[in-house]
PDB file of C-alpha atoms in Angstrom:
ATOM      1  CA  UNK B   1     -18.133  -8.929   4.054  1.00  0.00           C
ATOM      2  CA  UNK B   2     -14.337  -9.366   3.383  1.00  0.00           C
ATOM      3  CA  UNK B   3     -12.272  -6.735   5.247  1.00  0.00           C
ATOM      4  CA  UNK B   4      -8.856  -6.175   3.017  1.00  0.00           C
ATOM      5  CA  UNK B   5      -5.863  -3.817   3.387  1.00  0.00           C
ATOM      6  CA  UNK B   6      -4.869  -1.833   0.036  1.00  0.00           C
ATOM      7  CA  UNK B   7      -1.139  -0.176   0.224  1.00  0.00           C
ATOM      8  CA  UNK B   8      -1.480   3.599  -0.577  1.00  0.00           C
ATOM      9  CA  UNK B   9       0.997   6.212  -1.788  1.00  0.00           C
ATOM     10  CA  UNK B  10       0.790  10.193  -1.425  1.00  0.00           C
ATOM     11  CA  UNK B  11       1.822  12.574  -4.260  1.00  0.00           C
ATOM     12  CA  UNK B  12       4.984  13.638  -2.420  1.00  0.00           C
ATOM     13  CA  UNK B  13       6.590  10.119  -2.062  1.00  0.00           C
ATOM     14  CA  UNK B  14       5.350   8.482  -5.373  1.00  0.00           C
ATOM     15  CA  UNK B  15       8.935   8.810  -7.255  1.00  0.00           C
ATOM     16  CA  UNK B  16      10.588   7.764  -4.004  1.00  0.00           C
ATOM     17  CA  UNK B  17       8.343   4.192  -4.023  1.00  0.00           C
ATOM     18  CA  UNK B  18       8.653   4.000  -7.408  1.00  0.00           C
ATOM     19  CA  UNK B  19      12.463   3.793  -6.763  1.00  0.00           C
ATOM     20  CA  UNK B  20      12.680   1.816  -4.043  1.00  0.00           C
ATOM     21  CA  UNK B  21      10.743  -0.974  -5.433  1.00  0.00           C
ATOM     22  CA  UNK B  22      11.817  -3.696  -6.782  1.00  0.00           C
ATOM     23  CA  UNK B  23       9.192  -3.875  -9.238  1.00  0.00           C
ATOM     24  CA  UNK B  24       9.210   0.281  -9.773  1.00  0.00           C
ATOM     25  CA  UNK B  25       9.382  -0.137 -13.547  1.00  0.00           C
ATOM     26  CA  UNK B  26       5.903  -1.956 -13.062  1.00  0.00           C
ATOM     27  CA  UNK B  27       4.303   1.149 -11.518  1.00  0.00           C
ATOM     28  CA  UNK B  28       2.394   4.343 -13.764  1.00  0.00           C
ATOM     29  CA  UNK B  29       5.038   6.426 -14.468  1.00  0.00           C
ATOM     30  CA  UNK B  30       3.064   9.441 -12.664  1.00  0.00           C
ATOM     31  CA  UNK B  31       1.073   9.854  -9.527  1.00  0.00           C
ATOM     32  CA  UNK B  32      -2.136  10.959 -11.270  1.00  0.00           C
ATOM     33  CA  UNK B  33      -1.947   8.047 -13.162  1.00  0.00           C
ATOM     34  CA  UNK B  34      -1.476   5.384 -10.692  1.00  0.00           C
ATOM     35  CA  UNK B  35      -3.869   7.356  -8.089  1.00  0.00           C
ATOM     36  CA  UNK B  36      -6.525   6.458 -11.115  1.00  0.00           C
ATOM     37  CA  UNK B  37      -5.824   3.176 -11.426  1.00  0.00           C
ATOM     38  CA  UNK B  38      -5.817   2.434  -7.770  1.00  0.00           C
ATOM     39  CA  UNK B  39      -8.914   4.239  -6.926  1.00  0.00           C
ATOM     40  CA  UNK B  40     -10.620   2.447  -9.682  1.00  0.00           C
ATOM     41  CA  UNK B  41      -9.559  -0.950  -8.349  1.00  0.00           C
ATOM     42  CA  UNK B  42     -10.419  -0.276  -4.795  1.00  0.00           C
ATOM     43  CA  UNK B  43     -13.975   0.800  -5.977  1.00  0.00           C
ATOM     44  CA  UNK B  44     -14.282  -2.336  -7.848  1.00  0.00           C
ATOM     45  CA  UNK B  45     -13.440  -4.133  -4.901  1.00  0.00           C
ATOM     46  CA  UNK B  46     -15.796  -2.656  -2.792  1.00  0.00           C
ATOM     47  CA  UNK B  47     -18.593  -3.490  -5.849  1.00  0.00           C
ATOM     48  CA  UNK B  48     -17.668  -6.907  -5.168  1.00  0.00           C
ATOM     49  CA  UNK B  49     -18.729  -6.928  -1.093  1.00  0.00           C
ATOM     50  CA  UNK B  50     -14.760  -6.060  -0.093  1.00  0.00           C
ATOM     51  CA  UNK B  51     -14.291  -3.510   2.737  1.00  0.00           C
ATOM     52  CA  UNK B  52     -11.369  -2.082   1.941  1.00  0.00           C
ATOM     53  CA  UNK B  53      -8.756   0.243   4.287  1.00  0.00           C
ATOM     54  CA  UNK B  54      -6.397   2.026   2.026  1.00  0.00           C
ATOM     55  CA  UNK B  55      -2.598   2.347   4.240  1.00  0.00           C
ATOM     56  CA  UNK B  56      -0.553   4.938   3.517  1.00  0.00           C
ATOM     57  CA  UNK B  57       3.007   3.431   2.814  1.00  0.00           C
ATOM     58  CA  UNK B  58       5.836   5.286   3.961  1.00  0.00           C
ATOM     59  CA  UNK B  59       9.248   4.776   2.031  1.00  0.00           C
ATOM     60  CA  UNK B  60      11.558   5.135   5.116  1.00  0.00           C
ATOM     61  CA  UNK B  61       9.134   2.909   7.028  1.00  0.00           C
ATOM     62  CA  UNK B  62       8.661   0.429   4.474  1.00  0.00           C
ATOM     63  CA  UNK B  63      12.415  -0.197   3.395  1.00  0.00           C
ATOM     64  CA  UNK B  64      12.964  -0.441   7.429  1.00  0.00           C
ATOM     65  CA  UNK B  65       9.843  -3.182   7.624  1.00  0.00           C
ATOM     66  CA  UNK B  66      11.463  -5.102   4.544  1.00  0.00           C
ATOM     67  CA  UNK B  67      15.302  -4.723   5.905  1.00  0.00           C
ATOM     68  CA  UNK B  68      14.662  -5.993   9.151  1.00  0.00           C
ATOM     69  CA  UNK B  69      12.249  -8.790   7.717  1.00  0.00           C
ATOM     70  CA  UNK B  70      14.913  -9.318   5.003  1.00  0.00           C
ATOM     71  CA  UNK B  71      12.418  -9.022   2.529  1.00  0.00           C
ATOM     72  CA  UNK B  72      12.497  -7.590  -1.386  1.00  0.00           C
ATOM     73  CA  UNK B  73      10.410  -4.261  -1.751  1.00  0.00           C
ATOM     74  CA  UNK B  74       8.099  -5.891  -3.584  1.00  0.00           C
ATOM     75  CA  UNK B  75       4.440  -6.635  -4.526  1.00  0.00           C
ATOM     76  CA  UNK B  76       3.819  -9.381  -1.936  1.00  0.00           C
ATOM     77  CA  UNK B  77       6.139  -7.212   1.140  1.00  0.00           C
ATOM     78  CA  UNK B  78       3.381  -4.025  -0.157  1.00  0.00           C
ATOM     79  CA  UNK B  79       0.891  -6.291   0.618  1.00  0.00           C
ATOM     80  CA  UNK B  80       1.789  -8.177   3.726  1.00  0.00           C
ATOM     81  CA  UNK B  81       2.678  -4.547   5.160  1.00  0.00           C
ATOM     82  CA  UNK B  82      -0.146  -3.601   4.458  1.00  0.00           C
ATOM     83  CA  UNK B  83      -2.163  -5.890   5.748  1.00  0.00           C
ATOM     84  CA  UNK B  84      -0.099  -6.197   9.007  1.00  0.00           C
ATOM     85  CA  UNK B  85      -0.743  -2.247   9.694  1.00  0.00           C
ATOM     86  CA  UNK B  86      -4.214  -2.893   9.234  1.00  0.00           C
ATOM     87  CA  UNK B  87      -4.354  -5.774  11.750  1.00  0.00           C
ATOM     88  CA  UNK B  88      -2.397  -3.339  14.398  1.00  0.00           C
ATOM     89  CA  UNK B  89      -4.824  -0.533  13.934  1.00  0.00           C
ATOM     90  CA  UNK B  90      -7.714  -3.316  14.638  1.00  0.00           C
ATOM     91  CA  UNK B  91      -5.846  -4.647  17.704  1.00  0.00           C
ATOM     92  CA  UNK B  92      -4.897  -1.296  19.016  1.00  0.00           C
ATOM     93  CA  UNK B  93      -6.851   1.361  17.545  1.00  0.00           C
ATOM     94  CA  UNK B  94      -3.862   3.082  16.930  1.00  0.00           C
ATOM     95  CA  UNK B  95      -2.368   3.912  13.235  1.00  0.00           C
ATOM     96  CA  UNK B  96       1.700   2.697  13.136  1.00  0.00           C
ATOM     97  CA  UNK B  97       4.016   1.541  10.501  1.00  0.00           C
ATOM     98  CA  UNK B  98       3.307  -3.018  10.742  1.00  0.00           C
TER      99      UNK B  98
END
């Protein structure tokens, strides 16, 4: 089986992402809407052998992560975060911003 990171938003900082992206106008214009979508493409991940970990991504902690790696806020910096969270909570057990 594949293990894969998915980057995850909560209800309270949707708008916030949305705006800080550089590919906001891209995203669902609401949370229930994206929350749907995502959901519905993690499951059909898993369907396809995928393990997938869902990380939560903070926008403080994200624009930090893409500042100091001088990086656009952007679909590939969602999911290299992402995926470098994941590998820290492997390594360490621990949850922290990548």
């Amino acid at each position: 089986m594949q293990t894969t990171s998915m980057p995850w938003y909560n209800r309270d900082s949707y708008e916030r992402i949305r705006t800080l992206m550089a590919d906001g106008e891209r995203f669902p214009p609401d949370f229930e809407t994206w929350n749907s979508e995502a959901d519905r493409s993690r499951r059909a991940r898993a369907r396809h052998g995928e393990v997938v970990y869902r990380v939560m991504i903070d926008p403080d902690d994200f624009a930090a992560w893409c500042s100091s790696h001088k990086r656009p806020a952007d679909d590939a910096a969602r999911e290299e975060y992402a995926h470098q969270a994941m590998e820290l909570l492997f390594r360490t057990g621990r949850r922290k911003s990548a």
